[in-house]
Amino acid sequence: QVKLLQSGAALVKPGASVKMSCKASGYTFTDYWVSWVKQSHGKSLEWIGEIYPNSGATNFNEKFKGKATLTVDKSTSTAYMELSRLTSEDSAIYYCTRSAAPYWYFDFWGPGTMVTVSS
Amino acid sequence: DIQMTQSPASLSASLEEIVTITCQASQDIGNWLAWYQQKPGKSPQLLIYGATSLADGVPSRFSGSRSGTQYSLKISRLQVEDIGIYYCQQASSAPTFGGGTKLELK
């Protein structure tokens, strides 16, 4: 069965960076896009961007360009997102999810990684 | 960006009642619309895609429809396990989500 296993919660200081992971199993990792979605506490969902593991191609929400960096390790079927220059506005739960090109329908989601930015 | 406006923001309904949630797109998105359910402390789950197609494993009491740029999610007979927050999402361009509808039991 399809699973997306995400790394654990992180507490980071303002100005620092954080890198989180999303390990996929149960499907061919290189056949689907991996997207990242932000959910601030009690709020709606924001699409950050996506990466296609087969080629490394990425697309971003303009708002997150320069904030998020997406990479993959095909050998371990793992996607990564690094967030830089963190502020309190980056405190949120971050989900990885997959979609089948060319459709932006997210059929499986990871459990989320909670990031707290605090000094 | 395409804006998705959901209504109502919250809704209280009784078991077995018919529930309808709507989502208005700021421009034409065709049938590129999905609905998700999020239960407390859980990840969102895909319910509907292509505005009207039921995702795998989703009960048939859920249905989606479209009228122009307005989209609706209908739960034909509300069950206790349907409680949660519902989001629409446009898939026509860089994805954007509605603000959510919190569904509670009356």
PDB file of N, CA and C in Angstrom, chain B residues 1-103:
ATOM      1  N   ASP B   1      -3.138  34.455  -8.977  1.00  0.00           N
ATOM      2  CA  ASP B   1      -3.605  33.214  -8.352  1.00  0.00           C
ATOM      3  C   ASP B   1      -5.126  33.115  -8.451  1.00  0.00           C
ATOM      4  N   ILE B   2      -5.603  31.904  -8.589  1.00  0.00           N
ATOM      5  CA  ILE B   2      -7.036  31.658  -8.598  1.00  0.00           C
ATOM      6  C   ILE B   2      -7.509  31.544  -7.149  1.00  0.00           C
ATOM      7  N   GLN B   3      -8.510  32.340  -6.808  1.00  0.00           N
ATOM      8  CA  GLN B   3      -9.043  32.326  -5.434  1.00  0.00           C
ATOM      9  C   GLN B   3     -10.231  31.371  -5.366  1.00  0.00           C
ATOM     10  N   MET B   4     -10.281  30.613  -4.286  1.00  0.00           N
ATOM     11  CA  MET B   4     -11.373  29.676  -4.039  1.00  0.00           C
ATOM     12  C   MET B   4     -12.090  30.108  -2.767  1.00  0.00           C
ATOM     13  N   THR B   5     -13.362  30.459  -2.899  1.00  0.00           N
ATOM     14  CA  THR B   5     -14.130  30.952  -1.763  1.00  0.00           C
ATOM     15  C   THR B   5     -15.153  29.902  -1.356  1.00  0.00           C
ATOM     16  N   GLN B   6     -14.969  29.380  -0.157  1.00  0.00           N
ATOM     17  CA  GLN B   6     -15.845  28.322   0.344  1.00  0.00           C
ATOM     18  C   GLN B   6     -16.911  28.894   1.257  1.00  0.00           C
ATOM     19  N   SER B   7     -18.076  28.247   1.235  1.00  0.00           N
ATOM     20  CA  SER B   7     -19.121  28.609   2.176  1.00  0.00           C
ATOM     21  C   SER B   7     -20.000  27.395   2.487  1.00  0.00           C
ATOM     22  N   PRO B   8     -20.540  27.334   3.715  1.00  0.00           N
ATOM     23  CA  PRO B   8     -20.253  28.254   4.820  1.00  0.00           C
ATOM     24  C   PRO B   8     -18.903  27.938   5.443  1.00  0.00           C
ATOM     25  N   ALA B   9     -18.455  28.784   6.331  1.00  0.00           N
ATOM     26  CA  ALA B   9     -17.199  28.522   7.038  1.00  0.00           C
ATOM     27  C   ALA B   9     -17.385  27.428   8.079  1.00  0.00           C
ATOM     28  N   SER B  10     -18.593  27.353   8.619  1.00  0.00           N
ATOM     29  CA  SER B  10     -18.916  26.282   9.561  1.00  0.00           C
ATOM     30  C   SER B  10     -20.371  25.892   9.380  1.00  0.00           C
ATOM     31  N   LEU B  11     -20.653  24.657   9.780  1.00  0.00           N
ATOM     32  CA  LEU B  11     -21.972  24.085   9.509  1.00  0.00           C
ATOM     33  C   LEU B  11     -22.263  23.051  10.579  1.00  0.00           C
ATOM     34  N   SER B  12     -23.451  23.115  11.128  1.00  0.00           N
ATOM     35  CA  SER B  12     -23.889  22.147  12.118  1.00  0.00           C
ATOM     36  C   SER B  12     -25.085  21.390  11.541  1.00  0.00           C
ATOM     37  N   ALA B  13     -25.005  20.069  11.532  1.00  0.00           N
ATOM     38  CA  ALA B  13     -26.066  19.273  10.928  1.00  0.00           C
ATOM     39  C   ALA B  13     -26.335  18.023  11.750  1.00  0.00           C
ATOM     40  N   SER B  14     -27.512  17.447  11.546  1.00  0.00           N
ATOM     41  CA  SER B  14     -27.912  16.241  12.277  1.00  0.00           C
ATOM     42  C   SER B  14     -27.557  14.994  11.483  1.00  0.00           C
ATOM     43  N   LEU B  15     -27.460  13.881  12.175  1.00  0.00           N
ATOM     44  CA  LEU B  15     -27.223  12.614  11.486  1.00  0.00           C
ATOM     45  C   LEU B  15     -28.312  12.360  10.455  1.00  0.00           C
ATOM     46  N   GLU B  16     -27.936  11.784   9.344  1.00  0.00           N
ATOM     47  CA  GLU B  16     -28.845  11.439   8.245  1.00  0.00           C
ATOM     48  C   GLU B  16     -29.301  12.658   7.424  1.00  0.00           C
ATOM     49  N   GLU B  17     -28.873  13.837   7.848  1.00  0.00           N
ATOM     50  CA  GLU B  17     -29.279  15.040   7.117  1.00  0.00           C
ATOM     51  C   GLU B  17     -28.463  15.170   5.832  1.00  0.00           C
ATOM     52  N   ILE B  18     -29.019  15.890   4.864  1.00  0.00           N
ATOM     53  CA  ILE B  18     -28.291  16.213   3.645  1.00  0.00           C
ATOM     54  C   ILE B  18     -27.471  17.479   3.902  1.00  0.00           C
ATOM     55  N   VAL B  19     -26.192  17.425   3.533  1.00  0.00           N
ATOM     56  CA  VAL B  19     -25.283  18.551   3.745  1.00  0.00           C
ATOM     57  C   VAL B  19     -24.699  18.985   2.411  1.00  0.00           C
ATOM     58  N   THR B  20     -24.674  20.279   2.179  1.00  0.00           N
ATOM     59  CA  THR B  20     -24.080  20.812   0.953  1.00  0.00           C
ATOM     60  C   THR B  20     -23.087  21.919   1.289  1.00  0.00           C
ATOM     61  N   ILE B  21     -21.912  21.816   0.717  1.00  0.00           N
ATOM     62  CA  ILE B  21     -20.850  22.815   0.866  1.00  0.00           C
ATOM     63  C   ILE B  21     -20.534  23.343  -0.528  1.00  0.00           C
ATOM     64  N   THR B  22     -20.316  24.647  -0.636  1.00  0.00           N
ATOM     65  CA  THR B  22     -20.047  25.207  -1.947  1.00  0.00           C
ATOM     66  C   THR B  22     -18.691  25.895  -1.994  1.00  0.00           C
ATOM     67  N   CYS B  23     -18.208  26.018  -3.211  1.00  0.00           N
ATOM     68  CA  CYS B  23     -16.904  26.626  -3.468  1.00  0.00           C
ATOM     69  C   CYS B  23     -17.010  27.424  -4.753  1.00  0.00           C
ATOM     70  N   GLN B  24     -16.641  28.694  -4.688  1.00  0.00           N
ATOM     71  CA  GLN B  24     -16.708  29.577  -5.847  1.00  0.00           C
ATOM     72  C   GLN B  24     -15.294  29.893  -6.325  1.00  0.00           C
ATOM     73  N   ALA B  25     -15.035  29.621  -7.597  1.00  0.00           N
ATOM     74  CA  ALA B  25     -13.730  29.930  -8.169  1.00  0.00           C
ATOM     75  C   ALA B  25     -13.727  31.348  -8.718  1.00  0.00           C
ATOM     76  N   SER B  26     -12.600  32.032  -8.622  1.00  0.00           N
ATOM     77  CA  SER B  26     -12.508  33.424  -9.070  1.00  0.00           C
ATOM     78  C   SER B  26     -12.425  33.534 -10.593  1.00  0.00           C
ATOM     79  N   GLN B  27     -12.189  32.417 -11.272  1.00  0.00           N
ATOM     80  CA  GLN B  27     -12.194  32.395 -12.728  1.00  0.00           C
ATOM     81  C   GLN B  27     -12.473  30.970 -13.196  1.00  0.00           C
ATOM     82  N   ASP B  28     -12.621  30.807 -14.478  1.00  0.00           N
ATOM     83  CA  ASP B  28     -12.974  29.499 -15.030  1.00  0.00           C
ATOM     84  C   ASP B  28     -11.876  28.474 -14.776  1.00  0.00           C
ATOM     85  N   ILE B  29     -12.223  27.381 -14.123  1.00  0.00           N
ATOM     86  CA  ILE B  29     -11.282  26.286 -13.886  1.00  0.00           C
ATOM     87  C   ILE B  29     -11.784  24.979 -14.495  1.00  0.00           C
ATOM     88  N   GLY B  30     -12.837  25.057 -15.299  1.00  0.00           N
ATOM     89  CA  GLY B  30     -13.386  23.843 -15.886  1.00  0.00           C
ATOM     90  C   GLY B  30     -13.795  22.874 -14.798  1.00  0.00           C
ATOM     91  N   ASN B  31     -13.440  21.611 -15.004  1.00  0.00           N
ATOM     92  CA  ASN B  31     -13.730  20.597 -13.995  1.00  0.00           C
ATOM     93  C   ASN B  31     -12.525  20.292 -13.112  1.00  0.00           C
ATOM     94  N   TRP B  32     -11.518  21.189 -13.126  1.00  0.00           N
ATOM     95  CA  TRP B  32     -10.298  20.948 -12.359  1.00  0.00           C
ATOM     96  C   TRP B  32     -10.497  21.317 -10.902  1.00  0.00           C
ATOM     97  N   LEU B  33     -11.238  20.481 -10.202  1.00  0.00           N
ATOM     98  CA  LEU B  33     -11.620  20.798  -8.830  1.00  0.00           C
ATOM     99  C   LEU B  33     -11.619  19.510  -8.005  1.00  0.00           C
ATOM    100  N   ALA B  34     -11.048  19.605  -6.824  1.00  0.00           N
ATOM    101  CA  ALA B  34     -11.034  18.467  -5.909  1.00  0.00           C
ATOM    102  C   ALA B  34     -11.594  18.888  -4.561  1.00  0.00           C
ATOM    103  N   TRP B  35     -12.103  17.900  -3.860  1.00  0.00           N
ATOM    104  CA  TRP B  35     -12.573  18.091  -2.480  1.00  0.00           C
ATOM    105  C   TRP B  35     -11.803  17.146  -1.567  1.00  0.00           C
ATOM    106  N   TYR B  36     -11.465  17.654  -0.376  1.00  0.00           N
ATOM    107  CA  TYR B  36     -10.751  16.868   0.617  1.00  0.00           C
ATOM    108  C   TYR B  36     -11.487  16.949   1.952  1.00  0.00           C
ATOM    109  N   GLN B  37     -11.340  15.896   2.729  1.00  0.00           N
ATOM    110  CA  GLN B  37     -11.834  15.867   4.098  1.00  0.00           C
ATOM    111  C   GLN B  37     -10.628  15.773   5.027  1.00  0.00           C
ATOM    112  N   GLN B  38     -10.643  16.574   6.074  1.00  0.00           N
ATOM    113  CA  GLN B  38      -9.577  16.480   7.067  1.00  0.00           C
ATOM    114  C   GLN B  38     -10.199  16.280   8.449  1.00  0.00           C
ATOM    115  N   LYS B  39      -9.876  15.158   9.062  1.00  0.00           N
ATOM    116  CA  LYS B  39     -10.344  14.899  10.415  1.00  0.00           C
ATOM    117  C   LYS B  39      -9.320  15.450  11.404  1.00  0.00           C
ATOM    118  N   PRO B  40      -9.760  15.740  12.627  1.00  0.00           N
ATOM    119  CA  PRO B  40      -8.853  16.360  13.611  1.00  0.00           C
ATOM    120  C   PRO B  40      -7.558  15.579  13.788  1.00  0.00           C
ATOM    121  N   GLY B  41      -6.439  16.272  13.675  1.00  0.00           N
ATOM    122  CA  GLY B  41      -5.134  15.661  13.875  1.00  0.00           C
ATOM    123  C   GLY B  41      -4.672  14.761  12.758  1.00  0.00           C
ATOM    124  N   LYS B  42      -5.389  14.763  11.641  1.00  0.00           N
ATOM    125  CA  LYS B  42      -5.050  13.876  10.519  1.00  0.00           C
ATOM    126  C   LYS B  42      -4.733  14.673   9.266  1.00  0.00           C
ATOM    127  N   SER B  43      -4.201  13.971   8.296  1.00  0.00           N
ATOM    128  CA  SER B  43      -3.928  14.579   6.993  1.00  0.00           C
ATOM    129  C   SER B  43      -5.212  14.666   6.188  1.00  0.00           C
ATOM    130  N   PRO B  44      -5.260  15.573   5.230  1.00  0.00           N
ATOM    131  CA  PRO B  44      -6.415  15.612   4.321  1.00  0.00           C
ATOM    132  C   PRO B  44      -6.530  14.307   3.523  1.00  0.00           C
ATOM    133  N   GLN B  45      -7.762  13.986   3.152  1.00  0.00           N
ATOM    134  CA  GLN B  45      -8.027  12.799   2.334  1.00  0.00           C
ATOM    135  C   GLN B  45      -8.817  13.223   1.109  1.00  0.00           C
ATOM    136  N   LEU B  46      -8.388  12.757  -0.043  1.00  0.00           N
ATOM    137  CA  LEU B  46      -9.084  13.091  -1.294  1.00  0.00           C
ATOM    138  C   LEU B  46     -10.446  12.414  -1.339  1.00  0.00           C
ATOM    139  N   LEU B  47     -11.491  13.202  -1.602  1.00  0.00           N
ATOM    140  CA  LEU B  47     -12.852  12.670  -1.728  1.00  0.00           C
ATOM    141  C   LEU B  47     -13.311  12.653  -3.182  1.00  0.00           C
ATOM    142  N   ILE B  48     -13.161  13.794  -3.834  1.00  0.00           N
ATOM    143  CA  ILE B  48     -13.688  14.022  -5.168  1.00  0.00           C
ATOM    144  C   ILE B  48     -12.596  14.659  -6.011  1.00  0.00           C
ATOM    145  N   TYR B  49     -12.494  14.247  -7.266  1.00  0.00           N
ATOM    146  CA  TYR B  49     -11.583  14.894  -8.201  1.00  0.00           C
ATOM    147  C   TYR B  49     -12.324  15.087  -9.516  1.00  0.00           C
ATOM    148  N   GLY B  50     -11.820  15.973 -10.359  1.00  0.00           N
ATOM    149  CA  GLY B  50     -12.513  16.256 -11.607  1.00  0.00           C
ATOM    150  C   GLY B  50     -13.915  16.773 -11.385  1.00  0.00           C
ATOM    151  N   ALA B  51     -14.110  17.417 -10.254  1.00  0.00           N
ATOM    152  CA  ALA B  51     -15.383  18.035  -9.839  1.00  0.00           C
ATOM    153  C   ALA B  51     -16.471  17.035  -9.456  1.00  0.00           C
ATOM    154  N   THR B  52     -16.488  15.869 -10.107  1.00  0.00           N
ATOM    155  CA  THR B  52     -17.604  14.938  -9.889  1.00  0.00           C
ATOM    156  C   THR B  52     -17.201  13.492  -9.669  1.00  0.00           C
ATOM    157  N   SER B  53     -15.932  13.155  -9.826  1.00  0.00           N
ATOM    158  CA  SER B  53     -15.497  11.753  -9.726  1.00  0.00           C
ATOM    159  C   SER B  53     -15.125  11.406  -8.294  1.00  0.00           C
ATOM    160  N   LEU B  54     -15.637  10.267  -7.850  1.00  0.00           N
ATOM    161  CA  LEU B  54     -15.400   9.807  -6.489  1.00  0.00           C
ATOM    162  C   LEU B  54     -14.029   9.137  -6.409  1.00  0.00           C
ATOM    163  N   ALA B  55     -13.224   9.510  -5.426  1.00  0.00           N
ATOM    164  CA  ALA B  55     -11.921   8.865  -5.242  1.00  0.00           C
ATOM    165  C   ALA B  55     -12.119   7.444  -4.717  1.00  0.00           C
ATOM    166  N   ASP B  56     -11.105   6.618  -4.882  1.00  0.00           N
ATOM    167  CA  ASP B  56     -11.170   5.231  -4.445  1.00  0.00           C
ATOM    168  C   ASP B  56     -11.519   5.123  -2.963  1.00  0.00           C
ATOM    169  N   GLY B  57     -12.465   4.250  -2.656  1.00  0.00           N
ATOM    170  CA  GLY B  57     -12.805   3.971  -1.271  1.00  0.00           C
ATOM    171  C   GLY B  57     -13.713   4.977  -0.596  1.00  0.00           C
ATOM    172  N   VAL B  58     -14.110   6.015  -1.311  1.00  0.00           N
ATOM    173  CA  VAL B  58     -14.969   7.045  -0.710  1.00  0.00           C
ATOM    174  C   VAL B  58     -16.433   6.596  -0.807  1.00  0.00           C
ATOM    175  N   PRO B  59     -17.170   6.680   0.293  1.00  0.00           N
ATOM    176  CA  PRO B  59     -18.579   6.233   0.264  1.00  0.00           C
ATOM    177  C   PRO B  59     -19.416   6.991  -0.759  1.00  0.00           C
ATOM    178  N   SER B  60     -20.386   6.291  -1.308  1.00  0.00           N
ATOM    179  CA  SER B  60     -21.204   6.866  -2.379  1.00  0.00           C
ATOM    180  C   SER B  60     -22.150   7.954  -1.890  1.00  0.00           C
ATOM    181  N   ARG B  61     -22.243   8.182  -0.593  1.00  0.00           N
ATOM    182  CA  ARG B  61     -23.079   9.277  -0.101  1.00  0.00           C
ATOM    183  C   ARG B  61     -22.433  10.635  -0.393  1.00  0.00           C
ATOM    184  N   PHE B  62     -21.153  10.630  -0.786  1.00  0.00           N
ATOM    185  CA  PHE B  62     -20.478  11.858  -1.191  1.00  0.00           C
ATOM    186  C   PHE B  62     -20.640  12.042  -2.700  1.00  0.00           C
ATOM    187  N   SER B  63     -20.927  13.261  -3.104  1.00  0.00           N
ATOM    188  CA  SER B  63     -21.001  13.541  -4.530  1.00  0.00           C
ATOM    189  C   SER B  63     -20.584  14.978  -4.782  1.00  0.00           C
ATOM    190  N   GLY B  64     -20.113  15.230  -6.005  1.00  0.00           N
ATOM    191  CA  GLY B  64     -19.704  16.571  -6.377  1.00  0.00           C
ATOM    192  C   GLY B  64     -20.436  17.031  -7.625  1.00  0.00           C
ATOM    193  N   SER B  65     -20.638  18.331  -7.731  1.00  0.00           N
ATOM    194  CA  SER B  65     -21.307  18.882  -8.905  1.00  0.00           C
ATOM    195  C   SER B  65     -20.716  20.244  -9.221  1.00  0.00           C
ATOM    196  N   ARG B  66     -21.080  20.718 -10.437  1.00  0.00           N
ATOM    197  CA  ARG B  66     -20.554  21.998 -10.899  1.00  0.00           C
ATOM    198  C   ARG B  66     -21.652  22.753 -11.617  1.00  0.00           C
ATOM    199  N   SER B  67     -21.677  24.073 -11.398  1.00  0.00           N
ATOM    200  CA  SER B  67     -22.525  24.964 -12.159  1.00  0.00           C
ATOM    201  C   SER B  67     -21.704  26.207 -12.456  1.00  0.00           C
ATOM    202  N   GLY B  68     -21.185  26.274 -13.661  1.00  0.00           N
ATOM    203  CA  GLY B  68     -20.304  27.379 -14.017  1.00  0.00           C
ATOM    204  C   GLY B  68     -19.037  27.349 -13.196  1.00  0.00           C
ATOM    205  N   THR B  69     -18.803  28.408 -12.433  1.00  0.00           N
ATOM    206  CA  THR B  69     -17.613  28.460 -11.584  1.00  0.00           C
ATOM    207  C   THR B  69     -17.948  28.166 -10.121  1.00  0.00           C
ATOM    208  N   GLN B  70     -19.137  27.632  -9.880  1.00  0.00           N
ATOM    209  CA  GLN B  70     -19.524  27.236  -8.532  1.00  0.00           C
ATOM    210  C   GLN B  70     -19.569  25.720  -8.451  1.00  0.00           C
ATOM    211  N   TYR B  71     -18.961  25.228  -7.405  1.00  0.00           N
ATOM    212  CA  TYR B  71     -18.835  23.785  -7.203  1.00  0.00           C
ATOM    213  C   TYR B  71     -19.470  23.426  -5.869  1.00  0.00           C
ATOM    214  N   SER B  72     -20.039  22.225  -5.820  1.00  0.00           N
ATOM    215  CA  SER B  72     -20.703  21.793  -4.594  1.00  0.00           C
ATOM    216  C   SER B  72     -20.273  20.391  -4.213  1.00  0.00           C
ATOM    217  N   LEU B  73     -20.162  20.184  -2.923  1.00  0.00           N
ATOM    218  CA  LEU B  73     -19.964  18.864  -2.348  1.00  0.00           C
ATOM    219  C   LEU B  73     -21.218  18.548  -1.543  1.00  0.00           C
ATOM    220  N   LYS B  74     -21.790  17.388  -1.827  1.00  0.00           N
ATOM    221  CA  LYS B  74     -23.008  16.992  -1.132  1.00  0.00           C
ATOM    222  C   LYS B  74     -22.766  15.686  -0.394  1.00  0.00           C
ATOM    223  N   ILE B  75     -23.220  15.669   0.855  1.00  0.00           N
ATOM    224  CA  ILE B  75     -23.250  14.429   1.643  1.00  0.00           C
ATOM    225  C   ILE B  75     -24.713  14.085   1.783  1.00  0.00           C
ATOM    226  N   SER B  76     -25.103  12.957   1.235  1.00  0.00           N
ATOM    227  CA  SER B  76     -26.534  12.675   1.129  1.00  0.00           C
ATOM    228  C   SER B  76     -27.162  12.313   2.477  1.00  0.00           C
ATOM    229  N   ARG B  77     -26.463  11.602   3.319  1.00  0.00           N
ATOM    230  CA  ARG B  77     -26.972  11.197   4.629  1.00  0.00           C
ATOM    231  C   ARG B  77     -25.805  11.250   5.610  1.00  0.00           C
ATOM    232  N   LEU B  78     -25.731  12.340   6.355  1.00  0.00           N
ATOM    233  CA  LEU B  78     -24.593  12.586   7.222  1.00  0.00           C
ATOM    234  C   LEU B  78     -24.399  11.468   8.243  1.00  0.00           C
ATOM    235  N   GLN B  79     -23.150  11.001   8.352  1.00  0.00           N
ATOM    236  CA  GLN B  79     -22.777   9.995   9.333  1.00  0.00           C
ATOM    237  C   GLN B  79     -21.781  10.609  10.327  1.00  0.00           C
ATOM    238  N   VAL B  80     -21.637   9.999  11.471  1.00  0.00           N
ATOM    239  CA  VAL B  80     -20.776  10.569  12.511  1.00  0.00           C
ATOM    240  C   VAL B  80     -19.329  10.646  12.031  1.00  0.00           C
ATOM    241  N   GLU B  81     -18.923   9.695  11.177  1.00  0.00           N
ATOM    242  CA  GLU B  81     -17.536   9.684  10.697  1.00  0.00           C
ATOM    243  C   GLU B  81     -17.257  10.763   9.647  1.00  0.00           C
ATOM    244  N   ASP B  82     -18.290  11.501   9.264  1.00  0.00           N
ATOM    245  CA  ASP B  82     -18.114  12.564   8.273  1.00  0.00           C
ATOM    246  C   ASP B  82     -17.720  13.893   8.915  1.00  0.00           C
ATOM    247  N   ILE B  83     -17.690  13.931  10.215  1.00  0.00           N
ATOM    248  CA  ILE B  83     -17.329  15.160  10.912  1.00  0.00           C
ATOM    249  C   ILE B  83     -15.870  15.508  10.642  1.00  0.00           C
ATOM    250  N   GLY B  84     -15.641  16.783  10.335  1.00  0.00           N
ATOM    251  CA  GLY B  84     -14.292  17.231  10.042  1.00  0.00           C
ATOM    252  C   GLY B  84     -14.329  18.551   9.294  1.00  0.00           C
ATOM    253  N   ILE B  85     -13.205  18.872   8.655  1.00  0.00           N
ATOM    254  CA  ILE B  85     -13.124  20.093   7.864  1.00  0.00           C
ATOM    255  C   ILE B  85     -12.974  19.689   6.400  1.00  0.00           C
ATOM    256  N   TYR B  86     -13.722  20.360   5.550  1.00  0.00           N
ATOM    257  CA  TYR B  86     -13.721  20.065   4.125  1.00  0.00           C
ATOM    258  C   TYR B  86     -13.097  21.226   3.357  1.00  0.00           C
ATOM    259  N   TYR B  87     -12.233  20.885   2.412  1.00  0.00           N
ATOM    260  CA  TYR B  87     -11.548  21.877   1.591  1.00  0.00           C
ATOM    261  C   TYR B  87     -11.783  21.589   0.109  1.00  0.00           C
ATOM    262  N   CYS B  88     -12.004  22.642  -0.641  1.00  0.00           N
ATOM    263  CA  CYS B  88     -11.947  22.512  -2.086  1.00  0.00           C
ATOM    264  C   CYS B  88     -10.558  22.949  -2.545  1.00  0.00           C
ATOM    265  N   GLN B  89     -10.184  22.513  -3.722  1.00  0.00           N
ATOM    266  CA  GLN B  89      -8.868  22.856  -4.284  1.00  0.00           C
ATOM    267  C   GLN B  89      -8.997  22.910  -5.798  1.00  0.00           C
ATOM    268  N   GLN B  90      -8.531  23.991  -6.381  1.00  0.00           N
ATOM    269  CA  GLN B  90      -8.533  24.061  -7.830  1.00  0.00           C
ATOM    270  C   GLN B  90      -7.226  23.470  -8.350  1.00  0.00           C
ATOM    271  N   ALA B  91      -7.350  22.737  -9.453  1.00  0.00           N
ATOM    272  CA  ALA B  91      -6.205  22.045 -10.051  1.00  0.00           C
ATOM    273  C   ALA B  91      -5.981  22.517 -11.488  1.00  0.00           C
ATOM    274  N   SER B  92      -6.478  23.702 -11.802  1.00  0.00           N
ATOM    275  CA  SER B  92      -6.344  24.248 -13.154  1.00  0.00           C
ATOM    276  C   SER B  92      -4.972  24.870 -13.375  1.00  0.00           C
ATOM    277  N   SER B  93      -4.446  25.480 -12.337  1.00  0.00           N
ATOM    278  CA  SER B  93      -3.113  26.066 -12.367  1.00  0.00           C
ATOM    279  C   SER B  93      -2.498  25.817 -11.007  1.00  0.00           C
ATOM    280  N   ALA B  94      -1.415  26.506 -10.669  1.00  0.00           N
ATOM    281  CA  ALA B  94      -0.779  26.277  -9.361  1.00  0.00           C
ATOM    282  C   ALA B  94      -1.851  26.142  -8.286  1.00  0.00           C
ATOM    283  N   PRO B  95      -1.890  24.978  -7.631  1.00  0.00           N
ATOM    284  CA  PRO B  95      -3.038  24.671  -6.758  1.00  0.00           C
ATOM    285  C   PRO B  95      -3.287  25.706  -5.668  1.00  0.00           C
ATOM    286  N   THR B  96      -4.570  26.001  -5.440  1.00  0.00           N
ATOM    287  CA  THR B  96      -4.982  26.822  -4.320  1.00  0.00           C
ATOM    288  C   THR B  96      -6.196  26.169  -3.677  1.00  0.00           C
ATOM    289  N   PHE B  97      -6.318  26.359  -2.386  1.00  0.00           N
ATOM    290  CA  PHE B  97      -7.366  25.727  -1.610  1.00  0.00           C
ATOM    291  C   PHE B  97      -8.354  26.768  -1.096  1.00  0.00           C
ATOM    292  N   GLY B  98      -9.576  26.315  -0.874  1.00  0.00           N
ATOM    293  CA  GLY B  98     -10.551  27.144  -0.196  1.00  0.00           C
ATOM    294  C   GLY B  98     -10.212  27.272   1.280  1.00  0.00           C
ATOM    295  N   GLY B  99     -10.946  28.129   1.972  1.00  0.00           N
ATOM    296  CA  GLY B  99     -10.669  28.386   3.381  1.00  0.00           C
ATOM    297  C   GLY B  99     -11.127  27.288   4.320  1.00  0.00           C
ATOM    298  N   GLY B 100     -11.936  26.362   3.806  1.00  0.00           N
ATOM    299  CA  GLY B 100     -12.399  25.255   4.629  1.00  0.00           C
ATOM    300  C   GLY B 100     -13.790  25.459   5.178  1.00  0.00           C
ATOM    301  N   THR B 101     -14.480  24.350   5.371  1.00  0.00           N
ATOM    302  CA  THR B 101     -15.792  24.334   6.017  1.00  0.00           C
ATOM    303  C   THR B 101     -15.735  23.328   7.154  1.00  0.00           C
ATOM    304  N   LYS B 102     -15.964  23.815   8.351  1.00  0.00           N
ATOM    305  CA  LYS B 102     -15.953  22.931   9.520  1.00  0.00           C
ATOM    306  C   LYS B 102     -17.338  22.357   9.722  1.00  0.00           C
ATOM    307  N   LEU B 103     -17.449  21.043   9.633  1.00  0.00           N
ATOM    308  CA  LEU B 103     -18.734  20.359   9.746  1.00  0.00           C
ATOM    309  C   LEU B 103     -18.817  19.700  11.113  1.00  0.00           C
TER     310      LEU B 103
END
